[in-house]
Every structure is written in structure tokens, then in C-alpha cells.
Coordinates of C-alpha atoms in Angstrom, one line a residue:
M1 CA 25.4 -3.9 -89.3
D2 CA 27.2 -0.8 -88.0
A3 CA 30.9 -0.9 -88.2
K4 CA 32.7 -2.4 -85.1
T5 CA 30.0 -4.5 -83.9
T6 CA 30.5 -7.7 -81.8
I7 CA 27.8 -10.3 -81.4
I8 CA 28.1 -12.8 -78.6
R9 CA 26.2 -15.9 -79.2
I10 CA 25.3 -18.0 -76.2
G11 CA 23.8 -21.4 -76.2
R12 CA 23.4 -24.1 -73.7
N13 CA 26.7 -25.5 -74.1
T14 CA 28.0 -23.1 -76.7
L15 CA 29.8 -19.8 -76.7
S16 CA 30.9 -17.6 -79.7
F17 CA 32.0 -14.0 -80.4
T18 CA 31.6 -12.5 -83.9
A19 CA 33.3 -9.2 -84.7
L20 CA 32.0 -7.3 -87.8
D21 CA 33.7 -4.2 -89.3
V22 CA 32.1 -2.9 -92.6
A23 CA 35.2 -0.8 -92.9
N24 CA 37.4 -3.9 -93.4
T25 CA 36.9 -5.1 -97.1
V26 CA 39.1 -8.1 -96.7
H27 CA 38.0 -9.7 -93.6
P28 CA 34.6 -7.8 -92.6
I29 CA 33.5 -10.9 -90.4
D30 CA 35.8 -12.3 -87.6
Y31 CA 34.0 -15.4 -86.2
R32 CA 35.6 -16.6 -82.9
P33 CA 34.0 -19.7 -81.4
Y34 CA 35.1 -20.3 -77.6
V35 CA 35.9 -23.6 -76.2
V36 CA 33.6 -24.0 -73.4
R37 CA 34.9 -25.7 -70.4
G38 CA 32.7 -28.4 -68.8
G39 CA 32.1 -28.5 -65.0
I40 CA 31.8 -24.9 -64.7
S41 CA 28.9 -22.5 -65.5
M42 CA 28.2 -20.5 -68.7
S43 CA 28.8 -17.4 -66.7
A44 CA 32.2 -18.6 -65.5
N45 CA 33.2 -19.5 -69.1
L46 CA 32.1 -16.1 -70.3
R47 CA 34.1 -14.3 -67.5
E48 CA 37.1 -16.2 -68.4
A49 CA 36.6 -15.2 -72.2
F50 CA 36.4 -11.6 -71.1
K51 CA 39.6 -11.9 -69.1
T52 CA 41.6 -12.9 -71.9
G53 CA 40.8 -10.1 -74.2
D54 CA 40.9 -11.8 -77.2
Y55 CA 37.4 -12.1 -78.1
V56 CA 35.8 -8.5 -77.7
D57 CA 37.6 -5.5 -79.4
E58 CA 38.2 -2.6 -77.1
D59 CA 36.8 -0.2 -80.0
T60 CA 33.7 -1.9 -80.7
A61 CA 31.0 0.3 -81.0
K62 CA 27.8 -1.8 -80.5
V63 CA 27.1 -5.3 -78.9
F64 CA 24.5 -7.8 -79.3
I65 CA 23.8 -10.8 -77.1
M66 CA 22.3 -13.4 -79.0
V67 CA 20.6 -16.1 -76.6
D68 CA 19.6 -19.6 -77.7
T69 CA 17.4 -20.6 -74.9
P70 CA 13.6 -21.7 -74.6
S71 CA 11.1 -18.8 -75.5
L72 CA 7.4 -18.1 -75.2
L73 CA 5.6 -16.3 -77.9
V74 CA 2.7 -13.8 -76.9
P75 CA 0.4 -11.9 -79.1
I76 CA 1.6 -8.3 -79.0
E77 CA -1.9 -7.1 -78.4
Q78 CA -1.9 -9.1 -75.1
F79 CA 1.5 -8.5 -74.0
D80 CA 1.9 -6.6 -70.7
E81 CA 5.6 -6.4 -69.5
N82 CA 4.3 -6.3 -65.7
D83 CA 2.9 -9.9 -66.4
M84 CA 5.7 -11.6 -68.5
E85 CA 7.5 -12.9 -65.6
A86 CA 4.5 -14.8 -64.3
L87 CA 3.4 -15.9 -67.7
F88 CA 6.8 -17.1 -68.7
S89 CA 7.2 -18.9 -65.2
Y90 CA 4.0 -20.5 -65.8
S91 CA 5.2 -22.2 -69.1
Y92 CA 8.8 -22.7 -67.7
P93 CA 8.8 -23.3 -63.9
P94 CA 11.9 -21.5 -62.3
G95 CA 14.5 -24.0 -60.8
Q96 CA 17.1 -23.1 -58.0
E97 CA 18.9 -20.7 -60.2
K98 CA 17.8 -16.9 -60.4
R99 CA 17.0 -15.6 -63.8
V100 CA 16.2 -12.5 -65.8
I101 CA 13.3 -12.3 -68.1
L102 CA 13.8 -10.6 -71.3
Y103 CA 11.8 -10.2 -74.5
N104 CA 11.8 -9.1 -78.0
V105 CA 9.2 -7.4 -80.1
L106 CA 8.3 -8.8 -83.3
P107 CA 6.0 -5.9 -85.0
D108 CA 5.9 -7.6 -88.5
L109 CA 4.5 -10.8 -86.8
K110 CA 2.4 -9.1 -84.2
A111 CA 4.1 -11.2 -81.3
V112 CA 6.6 -10.8 -78.5
C113 CA 9.2 -13.2 -78.1
V114 CA 9.9 -13.8 -74.1
F115 CA 12.9 -15.6 -73.1
A116 CA 15.3 -15.7 -69.8
I117 CA 19.0 -15.8 -68.9
N118 CA 20.7 -16.9 -65.9
K119 CA 21.0 -14.0 -63.3
N120 CA 24.7 -14.7 -62.9
L121 CA 25.2 -14.5 -66.8
D122 CA 23.5 -11.2 -66.8
T123 CA 25.7 -9.9 -64.1
V124 CA 28.9 -10.7 -66.0
I125 CA 27.3 -9.1 -69.3
K126 CA 26.6 -5.9 -67.1
D127 CA 29.8 -5.9 -65.5
R128 CA 31.8 -6.2 -69.0
F129 CA 29.6 -3.5 -70.8
E130 CA 27.6 -1.6 -68.4
S131 CA 25.6 -0.3 -71.3
G132 CA 25.3 -0.2 -74.9
Y133 CA 24.3 -3.9 -75.7
N134 CA 21.1 -5.6 -76.6
F135 CA 19.7 -9.0 -76.2
V136 CA 18.4 -10.9 -79.2
H137 CA 16.8 -14.3 -79.1
A138 CA 18.5 -16.6 -81.6
L139 CA 15.2 -17.5 -83.3
T140 CA 14.0 -14.1 -83.9
P141 CA 16.0 -13.4 -87.2
V142 CA 15.0 -16.9 -88.4
W143 CA 11.5 -16.4 -87.8
R144 CA 11.4 -13.0 -89.6
Q145 CA 13.5 -14.0 -92.5
L146 CA 11.1 -17.0 -93.2
H147 CA 8.1 -15.0 -92.4
Q148 CA 9.2 -12.9 -95.4
R149 CA 10.0 -15.7 -97.6
S150 CA 6.6 -17.2 -97.0
F151 CA 5.2 -14.4 -99.3
T152 CA 6.7 -16.0 -102.5
G153 CA 4.3 -18.2 -104.3
H154 CA 0.5 -18.9 -103.3
R155 CA 1.2 -22.2 -101.3
N156 CA 0.9 -22.7 -97.7
K157 CA 4.6 -23.2 -96.2
L158 CA 5.7 -25.2 -93.1
Y159 CA 9.5 -24.8 -91.7
G160 CA 11.4 -26.8 -89.7
Y161 CA 14.7 -25.2 -88.1
F162 CA 17.2 -27.5 -86.7
N163 CA 19.6 -26.2 -84.1
S164 CA 21.1 -27.9 -80.9
K165 CA 19.5 -31.1 -81.3
K166 CA 16.1 -29.3 -81.2
L167 CA 13.5 -28.9 -84.0
H168 CA 11.7 -25.7 -84.3
I169 CA 8.6 -26.0 -86.4
F170 CA 6.4 -23.0 -87.3
S171 CA 4.2 -21.6 -90.0
F172 CA 2.7 -18.4 -90.7
Q173 CA -0.7 -16.8 -91.9
Q174 CA -2.0 -13.1 -92.2
N175 CA 1.3 -11.8 -90.6
R176 CA 1.0 -13.8 -87.6
F177 CA 2.3 -17.4 -86.5
K178 CA 0.0 -20.1 -87.4
F179 CA 2.0 -22.7 -85.5
C180 CA 5.2 -22.5 -83.4
N181 CA 6.6 -25.3 -81.3
T182 CA 9.9 -26.8 -80.4
F183 CA 10.8 -30.7 -80.2
D184 CA 13.8 -32.5 -79.1
A185 CA 14.9 -34.2 -82.3
A186 CA 18.6 -35.2 -82.1
H187 CA 17.7 -38.2 -84.5
A188 CA 16.5 -37.9 -87.9
H189 CA 13.7 -40.5 -87.3
D190 CA 12.3 -38.4 -84.4
A191 CA 12.3 -35.3 -86.7
L192 CA 10.4 -36.9 -89.6
Y193 CA 7.7 -38.2 -87.2
Y194 CA 7.2 -34.5 -85.7
L195 CA 7.3 -32.7 -89.0
M196 CA 4.7 -35.1 -90.5
Y197 CA 2.6 -35.0 -87.4
V198 CA 2.5 -31.1 -87.6
W199 CA 1.8 -31.3 -91.2
K200 CA -1.2 -33.6 -90.7
Q201 CA -2.4 -31.5 -87.5
L202 CA -2.5 -28.2 -89.9
R203 CA -4.2 -30.1 -92.4
L204 CA -1.7 -29.2 -95.1
E205 CA -2.1 -30.6 -98.8
P206 CA 0.8 -33.1 -99.6
E207 CA 0.3 -32.4 -103.2
H208 CA 0.2 -28.7 -103.2
D209 CA 1.8 -27.1 -100.0
E210 CA 5.4 -26.7 -99.1
L211 CA 7.8 -28.0 -96.4
H212 CA 11.3 -26.5 -95.8
I213 CA 14.0 -27.6 -93.6
L214 CA 17.2 -25.9 -92.7
G215 CA 20.0 -25.4 -90.1
N216 CA 21.9 -28.4 -88.5
I217 CA 20.1 -31.2 -89.9
P218 CA 20.6 -34.7 -88.6
E219 CA 21.0 -37.4 -91.6
E220 CA 20.1 -34.6 -94.0
E221 CA 20.0 -36.5 -97.2
W222 CA 18.1 -39.3 -95.6
L223 CA 15.4 -37.2 -94.0
L224 CA 14.8 -35.0 -97.3
Q225 CA 14.5 -38.3 -99.2
E226 CA 12.0 -39.6 -96.6
L227 CA 10.0 -36.4 -96.6
K228 CA 9.7 -36.5 -100.4
R229 CA 8.1 -39.9 -100.2
F230 CA 5.1 -38.2 -98.6
L231 CA 5.1 -34.8 -99.8
H232 CA 5.5 -33.5 -103.4
N233 CA 7.1 -30.2 -102.2
A234 CA 10.0 -30.9 -99.6
Y235 CA 12.9 -28.7 -99.8
L236 CA 16.1 -27.9 -98.0
I237 CA 17.1 -24.1 -97.4
N238 CA 20.7 -23.5 -97.9
A239 CA 22.2 -20.5 -96.4
T240 CA 24.7 -19.9 -99.4
A241 CA 21.5 -19.8 -101.9
E242 CA 19.6 -17.8 -99.2
F243 CA 22.1 -15.2 -98.9
P244 CA 24.3 -15.3 -101.9
D245 CA 26.0 -12.0 -101.2
S246 CA 26.8 -12.3 -97.6
P247 CA 30.4 -13.4 -96.6
A248 CA 28.9 -15.1 -93.5
T249 CA 27.9 -18.0 -95.5
S250 CA 31.5 -18.9 -96.2
I251 CA 32.2 -19.4 -92.4
K252 CA 32.5 -22.8 -91.4
G253 CA 30.5 -23.8 -88.3
M254 CA 28.5 -20.6 -88.1
P255 CA 24.8 -21.3 -87.2
Y256 CA 22.1 -20.2 -89.5
D257 CA 20.4 -18.0 -87.1
L258 CA 23.8 -16.1 -86.7
I259 CA 24.3 -16.0 -90.4
T260 CA 20.8 -14.6 -90.9
F261 CA 21.3 -11.9 -88.2
I262 CA 24.4 -10.8 -89.8
S263 CA 23.0 -11.0 -93.4
R264 CA 19.8 -9.3 -92.5
G265 CA 20.6 -7.3 -89.6
R266 CA 17.5 -8.2 -87.7

């Protein structure tokens, strides 16, 4: 990351600001969660945060808006920017609120991640920064990091990333997604069912292939123990072990996707 970078991470009910300063060797990362007020929109919360002046440094050189929101993957050879709104609306029908459709290109995975943010939220961001900011979907750094990880060894690998009471399950084959889907999984029993169902659907071998889980895992110890009852190679990915030289791993409460984005810069 360049010096003086700000990452604003926006979830359904969460908001945080992370200031990066590579010139500051003592505190290069300043993670600032914002207490979201219930009863008002996320755009109103963001506007209030901007008004305080405590969350975005005036001398920041680059801004990334990381969005944790539903997404749609499109093969890169089939992607057309003129059709993405209609395609996204087919998968996620629009409600009463207006929205802006965005996308991230994943050239190493030959895919495009299409997602949306609320129109009012987009307006608040534009009013504050005018230009010089980029939108990043929260899953893109996770996908790209684990895609690289999948090249180690000769076994097929299935990944389960837990975030915001959701379970994102995906696997890769020949520099593409072989499977990618998201499930509601606030409880460990639901997560166990989905993981084993996808494992069976992909016809993975319990004696040979690997399952890796990571993120904010519900009942982590129990879930890993249950997975090992059925699979010989079930593992937990720990951010500290994954990024041993990154100061981001020592920050309590920071999501894995944000740690990955800071540590890998992608």
C-alpha cells in the first residue's frame, strides 16, 4: 500500500476506517471501527462519520471503499459492461431503494465480480472525495489470496470463508472458479451441513482432498472437530500464520478480508 492510504469498509451493519502510513514505523496501521447507529441508514451513518473529521485524515493520498455486499461472478469473456445491470438485477432483483452497479475485474481468475451499493451511499462518498477513490468488493482479496494458496500441493481444495453470519464456499480449477456460492450460516450446524453438501456435490475425496475454513467461524472448535470426523484433511486458516510479517494480524476485530487486502495489497 502507498503512504497515507485510507480504507473504508462498509458492511450491512458495520463500518470501519483504516488509515495506513508506511512512513510510520511505530503505528503503520490505525484501525478505527465506527459505532453504527440503528434507526438511520448506512449513508447517514457515513455522513455523520465524515462530519466528525476523526476518521479520514486530511492528507490521505488514496482511498479504497471496501464493500461487503452480495456479488455475482461473470466469466471475463462473457462480461459486457452494458449488460451488467440487467444481469445483476436478474440475480438480485432491485427493491425500492436506488442502487449503483459496480464491478471488479479478477484477471488471474478470468472472472468479473459484479456488486451494488445504495445510491445514497454512493452520493455521500462522491460528495466527500469527488475523485481518487476505488471500490473493492470484500471477497476479492480473499478469493485471490486463496487461489494462490490452492497451488500448493497436488490435492483438490475447498474453502469456506465465514463473515457477517454468511458462509462463502468456493474452489478453483485451472485458474477459474470451479464452485462459488454463499449461504446463511449463523450457526455451526448449518455450516457443517453446507460444507459437507458442497463437498459431496463436487465429488471430492474424503481421504485425499482438503477443506480449509477461515474467518469469523461460529463454534470454531466444535465445527473443526466435526469436519475431521468425515474428512482426513480439514484445516483452519489462521491470519497470523498466513501473514506472519503483517502488523494487521495483531489488530483485534479486523476482518480477514481487510487483513488480506492490507497485507497483500489486492
